[in-house]
PDB file of C-alpha atoms in Angstrom:
ATOM      1  CA  MET A  58    -189.553 -32.443-107.020  1.00 82.00           C
ATOM      2  CA  SER A  59    -193.177 -32.761-108.035  1.00 93.00           C
ATOM      3  CA  SER A  60    -194.775 -30.609-110.668  1.00 94.00           C
ATOM      4  CA  LEU A  61    -198.405 -29.693-111.064  1.00 97.00           C
ATOM      5  CA  ILE A  62    -199.672 -30.549-114.532  1.00 98.00           C
ATOM      6  CA  HIS A  63    -202.858 -28.608-115.188  1.00 98.00           C
ATOM      7  CA  LEU A  64    -205.256 -29.566-117.980  1.00 98.00           C
ATOM      8  CA  PHE A  65    -207.626 -26.782-119.076  1.00 98.00           C
ATOM      9  CA  LEU A  66    -210.618 -26.659-121.385  1.00 98.00           C
ATOM     10  CA  ILE A  67    -210.895 -23.572-123.572  1.00 98.00           C
ATOM     11  CA  ASP A  68    -212.759 -22.353-126.612  1.00 98.00           C
ATOM     12  CA  GLU A  69    -210.149 -22.326-129.354  1.00 97.00           C
ATOM     13  CA  ALA A  70    -211.598 -19.038-130.654  1.00 98.00           C
ATOM     14  CA  ALA A  71    -210.367 -17.331-127.463  1.00 98.00           C
ATOM     15  CA  PHE A  72    -206.891 -17.283-129.004  1.00 98.00           C
ATOM     16  CA  PRO A  73    -206.120 -14.667-131.636  1.00 97.00           C
ATOM     17  CA  THR A  74    -204.444 -15.716-134.869  1.00 96.00           C
ATOM     18  CA  GLN A  75    -201.761 -13.050-134.420  1.00 95.00           C
ATOM     19  CA  ILE A  76    -200.125 -11.365-131.439  1.00 95.00           C
ATOM     20  CA  ALA A  77    -197.614  -8.539-131.828  1.00 94.00           C
ATOM     21  CA  GLY A  78    -194.357  -8.842-129.937  1.00 93.00           C
ATOM     22  CA  ASP A  79    -191.538 -11.249-129.317  1.00 96.00           C
ATOM     23  CA  ASP A  80    -191.945 -14.901-128.334  1.00 96.00           C
ATOM     24  CA  GLU A  81    -191.864 -14.262-124.578  1.00 97.00           C
ATOM     25  CA  SER A  82    -194.495 -11.502-124.716  1.00 97.00           C
ATOM     26  CA  THR A  83    -196.660 -13.735-126.918  1.00 97.00           C
ATOM     27  CA  TYR A  84    -196.240 -16.567-124.404  1.00 97.00           C
ATOM     28  CA  GLN A  85    -197.293 -14.236-121.567  1.00 97.00           C
ATOM     29  CA  ALA A  86    -200.317 -13.107-123.606  1.00 98.00           C
ATOM     30  CA  LEU A  87    -201.323 -16.761-124.098  1.00 98.00           C
ATOM     31  CA  LEU A  88    -201.043 -17.369-120.354  1.00 98.00           C
ATOM     32  CA  ASP A  89    -203.257 -14.340-119.722  1.00 98.00           C
ATOM     33  CA  ILE A  90    -205.874 -15.692-122.134  1.00 98.00           C
ATOM     34  CA  VAL A  91    -205.836 -19.067-120.373  1.00 98.00           C
ATOM     35  CA  ALA A  92    -206.188 -17.373-116.970  1.00 98.00           C
ATOM     36  CA  GLN A  93    -209.182 -15.352-118.194  1.00 98.00           C
ATOM     37  CA  GLU A  94    -210.952 -17.786-120.518  1.00 98.00           C
ATOM     38  CA  ALA A  95    -210.072 -21.388-119.633  1.00 98.00           C
ATOM     39  CA  ILE A  96    -211.499 -23.748-117.049  1.00 98.00           C
ATOM     40  CA  ARG A  97    -209.016 -25.850-115.070  1.00 98.00           C
ATOM     41  CA  TRP A  98    -210.382 -29.343-115.590  1.00 98.00           C
ATOM     42  CA  GLN A  99    -207.832 -31.743-114.112  1.00 98.00           C
ATOM     43  CA  THR A 100    -204.542 -31.487-112.229  1.00 98.00           C
ATOM     44  CA  LEU A 101    -201.847 -34.101-111.770  1.00 97.00           C
ATOM     45  CA  GLU A 102    -199.080 -33.912-109.208  1.00 97.00           C
ATOM     46  CA  LEU A 103    -196.101 -35.881-110.468  1.00 97.00           C
ATOM     47  CA  ASP A 104    -192.403 -35.420-110.942  1.00 95.00           C
ATOM     48  CA  MET A 105    -191.201 -35.414-114.535  1.00 95.00           C
ATOM     49  CA  ARG A 106    -189.512 -38.821-114.079  1.00 95.00           C
ATOM     50  CA  GLY A 107    -192.970 -40.265-113.450  1.00 96.00           C
ATOM     51  CA  PHE A 108    -194.932 -38.078-115.847  1.00 97.00           C
ATOM     52  CA  MET A 109    -192.867 -38.533-119.004  1.00 96.00           C
ATOM     53  CA  PRO A 110    -192.866 -42.364-119.149  1.00 97.00           C
ATOM     54  CA  ALA A 111    -196.569 -42.393-118.219  1.00 97.00           C
ATOM     55  CA  LEU A 112    -197.424 -39.872-120.940  1.00 97.00           C
ATOM     56  CA  GLU A 113    -195.306 -41.733-123.496  1.00 96.00           C
ATOM     57  CA  MET A 114    -197.029 -44.990-122.514  1.00 96.00           C
ATOM     58  CA  TRP A 115    -200.512 -43.519-122.858  1.00 96.00           C
ATOM     59  CA  ASP A 116    -199.518 -42.078-126.226  1.00 96.00           C
ATOM     60  CA  ALA A 117    -198.162 -45.455-127.372  1.00 95.00           C
ATOM     61  CA  LEU A 118    -201.370 -47.233-126.391  1.00 93.00           C
ATOM     62  CA  ALA A 119    -203.726 -44.501-127.597  1.00 90.00           C
ATOM     63  CA  GLY A 120    -202.554 -44.473-131.193  1.00 87.00           C
ATOM     64  CA  ASN A 121    -198.777 -43.940-131.014  1.00 88.00           C
ATOM     65  CA  SER A 122    -199.138 -40.544-132.685  1.00 88.00           C
ATOM     66  CA  HIS A 123    -196.398 -38.906-130.564  1.00 92.00           C
ATOM     67  CA  LEU A 124    -198.801 -35.973-130.246  1.00 95.00           C
ATOM     68  CA  LEU A 125    -199.489 -36.354-126.524  1.00 96.00           C
ATOM     69  CA  PRO A 126    -195.875 -35.742-125.438  1.00 95.00           C
ATOM     70  CA  MET A 127    -195.130 -33.176-128.135  1.00 95.00           C
ATOM     71  CA  CYS A 128    -198.266 -31.073-127.716  1.00 96.00           C
ATOM     72  CA  SER A 129    -198.275 -31.301-123.907  1.00 97.00           C
ATOM     73  CA  PHE A 130    -195.032 -29.351-123.738  1.00 93.00           C
ATOM     74  CA  ASN A 131    -194.438 -27.275-126.816  1.00 91.00           C
ATOM     75  CA  PHE A 132    -197.369 -26.492-129.080  1.00 95.00           C
ATOM     76  CA  PHE A 133    -199.167 -23.190-129.449  1.00 97.00           C
ATOM     77  CA  PRO A 134    -202.537 -22.070-130.800  1.00 97.00           C
ATOM     78  CA  HIS A 135    -202.336 -20.976-134.437  1.00 95.00           C
ATOM     79  CA  LYS A 136    -198.572 -21.638-134.319  1.00 94.00           C
ATOM     80  CA  LEU A 137    -198.139 -18.228-132.691  1.00 96.00           C
ATOM     81  CA  ILE A 138    -194.749 -19.302-131.348  1.00 96.00           C
ATOM     82  CA  GLY A 139    -192.261 -21.536-133.129  1.00 91.00           C
ATOM     83  CA  PRO A 140    -190.977 -24.796-131.641  1.00 84.00           C
ATOM     84  CA  ASP A 141    -187.468 -23.434-130.999  1.00 87.00           C
ATOM     85  CA  ALA A 142    -188.524 -20.404-128.944  1.00 92.00           C
ATOM     86  CA  ASP A 143    -186.699 -19.714-125.694  1.00 91.00           C
ATOM     87  CA  LEU A 144    -189.511 -19.158-123.180  1.00 95.00           C
ATOM     88  CA  SER A 145    -189.749 -18.831-119.415  1.00 95.00           C
ATOM     89  CA  GLY A 146    -192.141 -21.801-119.221  1.00 94.00           C
ATOM     90  CA  GLN A 147    -193.926 -24.471-121.207  1.00 93.00           C
ATOM     91  CA  PHE A 148    -197.229 -24.314-122.979  1.00 96.00           C
ATOM     92  CA  GLY A 149    -199.111 -27.309-124.292  1.00 97.00           C
ATOM     93  CA  PHE A 150    -202.040 -27.027-126.647  1.00 98.00           C
ATOM     94  CA  PHE A 151    -204.359 -29.455-128.412  1.00 98.00           C
ATOM     95  CA  PRO A 152    -206.680 -27.864-131.000  1.00 98.00           C
ATOM     96  CA  THR A 153    -210.321 -28.923-130.935  1.00 98.00           C
ATOM     97  CA  ALA A 154    -210.074 -31.157-134.020  1.00 97.00           C
ATOM     98  CA  MET A 155    -206.980 -32.896-132.630  1.00 97.00           C
ATOM     99  CA  VAL A 156    -208.743 -33.424-129.283  1.00 98.00           C
ATOM    100  CA  LYS A 157    -211.580 -35.234-131.058  1.00 97.00           C
ATOM    101  CA  ASP A 158    -209.220 -37.460-133.050  1.00 96.00           C
ATOM    102  CA  LEU A 159    -207.079 -38.327-130.042  1.00 96.00           C
ATOM    103  CA  PHE A 160    -210.114 -38.986-127.853  1.00 96.00           C
ATOM    104  CA  ALA A 161    -211.441 -41.547-130.350  1.00 95.00           C
ATOM    105  CA  ASN A 162    -208.158 -43.470-130.018  1.00 93.00           C
ATOM    106  CA  MET A 163    -208.111 -43.046-126.239  1.00 95.00           C
ATOM    107  CA  HIS A 164    -211.651 -44.387-125.987  1.00 95.00           C
ATOM    108  CA  ASP A 165    -210.787 -47.454-128.070  1.00 93.00           C
ATOM    109  CA  ASN A 166    -207.699 -48.273-125.983  1.00 91.00           C
ATOM    110  CA  LEU A 167    -208.663 -47.253-122.447  1.00 91.00           C
ATOM    111  CA  ALA A 168    -209.101 -50.829-121.209  1.00 89.00           C
ATOM    112  CA  LEU A 169    -205.675 -52.109-122.336  1.00 89.00           C
ATOM    113  CA  ASP A 170    -203.933 -53.788-119.402  1.00 90.00           C
ATOM    114  CA  ILE A 171    -200.236 -52.872-119.202  1.00 91.00           C
ATOM    115  CA  SER A 172    -199.439 -56.094-117.352  1.00 90.00           C
ATOM    116  CA  THR A 173    -200.329 -58.357-120.305  1.00 91.00           C
ATOM    117  CA  PRO A 174    -197.473 -59.889-122.336  1.00 89.00           C
ATOM    118  CA  ILE A 175    -198.433 -58.120-125.572  1.00 86.00           C
ATOM    119  CA  VAL A 176    -198.540 -54.704-123.912  1.00 91.00           C
ATOM    120  CA  GLN A 177    -195.329 -55.472-121.995  1.00 91.00           C
ATOM    121  CA  GLU A 178    -193.442 -55.105-125.296  1.00 91.00           C
ATOM    122  CA  VAL A 179    -194.758 -51.544-125.496  1.00 93.00           C
ATOM    123  CA  VAL A 180    -193.778 -50.936-121.859  1.00 94.00           C
ATOM    124  CA  ASP A 181    -190.221 -52.093-122.652  1.00 94.00           C
ATOM    125  CA  MET A 182    -190.065 -49.762-125.670  1.00 92.00           C
ATOM    126  CA  VAL A 183    -191.336 -46.788-123.649  1.00 94.00           C
ATOM    127  CA  GLU A 184    -188.949 -47.468-120.770  1.00 95.00           C
ATOM    128  CA  ALA A 185    -185.995 -47.609-123.166  1.00 95.00           C
ATOM    129  CA  LYS A 186    -187.004 -44.178-124.477  1.00 93.00           C
ATOM    130  CA  ALA A 187    -188.397 -42.317-121.456  1.00 94.00           C
ATOM    131  CA  GLY A 188    -187.342 -44.145-118.285  1.00 94.00           C
ATOM    132  CA  GLU A 189    -188.964 -46.540-115.848  1.00 95.00           C
ATOM    133  CA  LEU A 190    -192.764 -46.650-115.994  1.00 96.00           C
ATOM    134  CA  ASP A 191    -194.602 -46.372-112.693  1.00 96.00           C
ATOM    135  CA  PRO A 192    -197.959 -48.165-113.178  1.00 95.00           C
ATOM    136  CA  GLN A 193    -199.724 -45.802-110.751  1.00 96.00           C
ATOM    137  CA  ALA A 194    -198.401 -42.736-112.559  1.00 97.00           C
ATOM    138  CA  TYR A 195    -199.536 -44.275-115.849  1.00 96.00           C
ATOM    139  CA  GLU A 196    -203.058 -44.818-114.512  1.00 96.00           C
ATOM    140  CA  MET A 197    -203.228 -41.248-113.219  1.00 97.00           C
ATOM    141  CA  VAL A 198    -202.043 -39.761-116.525  1.00 98.00           C
ATOM    142  CA  ARG A 199    -204.300 -42.051-118.563  1.00 97.00           C
ATOM    143  CA  ASP A 200    -207.351 -41.264-116.459  1.00 97.00           C
ATOM    144  CA  LYS A 201    -206.833 -37.484-116.253  1.00 98.00           C
ATOM    145  CA  TYR A 202    -206.082 -37.129-119.974  1.00 98.00           C
ATOM    146  CA  PHE A 203    -208.985 -39.416-120.881  1.00 98.00           C
ATOM    147  CA  VAL A 204    -211.515 -37.460-118.804  1.00 98.00           C
ATOM    148  CA  THR A 205    -210.208 -34.130-120.066  1.00 98.00           C
ATOM    149  CA  PHE A 206    -210.263 -35.161-123.725  1.00 98.00           C
ATOM    150  CA  ARG A 207    -213.670 -36.797-123.333  1.00 98.00           C
ATOM    151  CA  ASP A 208    -215.179 -33.701-121.781  1.00 98.00           C
ATOM    152  CA  ALA A 209    -213.442 -31.376-124.254  1.00 98.00           C
ATOM    153  CA  THR A 210    -214.850 -33.452-127.113  1.00 98.00           C
ATOM    154  CA  GLU A 211    -218.361 -33.276-125.649  1.00 98.00           C
ATOM    155  CA  GLN A 212    -218.058 -29.499-125.197  1.00 98.00           C
ATOM    156  CA  ASN A 213    -216.243 -28.833-128.499  1.00 98.00           C
ATOM    157  CA  LYS A 214    -213.257 -27.330-126.654  1.00 98.00           C
ATOM    158  CA  ALA A 215    -209.505 -27.292-127.058  1.00 98.00           C
ATOM    159  CA  VAL A 216    -207.121 -28.431-124.304  1.00 98.00           C
ATOM    160  CA  VAL A 217    -204.260 -26.427-122.782  1.00 98.00           C
ATOM    161  CA  VAL A 218    -201.562 -28.060-120.648  1.00 98.00           C
ATOM    162  CA  LEU A 219    -199.593 -25.886-118.227  1.00 98.00           C
ATOM    163  CA  ILE A 220    -196.876 -27.300-116.014  1.00 96.00           C
ATOM    164  CA  GLU A 221    -196.070 -25.592-112.748  1.00 94.00           C
ATOM    165  CA  ASP A 222    -192.738 -26.561-111.175  1.00 87.00           C
TER     166      ASP A 222
END
């Protein structure tokens, strides 16, 4: 089953540093802020079996920071919710400073060809960890994340990732 992976641009200051309530009510408050303040910038339609290896591959080529997969699923503004929270959905967040750092690495590595022998070693490593890599899914994830992070950097914005099953 395909999921819709939405990438939003938002002013990081739109998020408060504290929200009263339990984790689920905080999560719902964050979703409300995104609905009111963010701009949907890109959307991918992929199943998780295609998305995860593609995201892991882009992360491996764009600096191998492990931030793209981690922050796309379970990271919150101002650490308002802890990583072990039991929530009704997922919330990904990349603070403005992180967006700028990651974009610099993305920019430097955008042209890497995954069919070359040197990069094939990285493909093998990613597939062992995350499953079979679909080259088309990789290109879609790479391109959508690149454009979003580029534009967020130019506009001094943060990035939110919401996944709709």
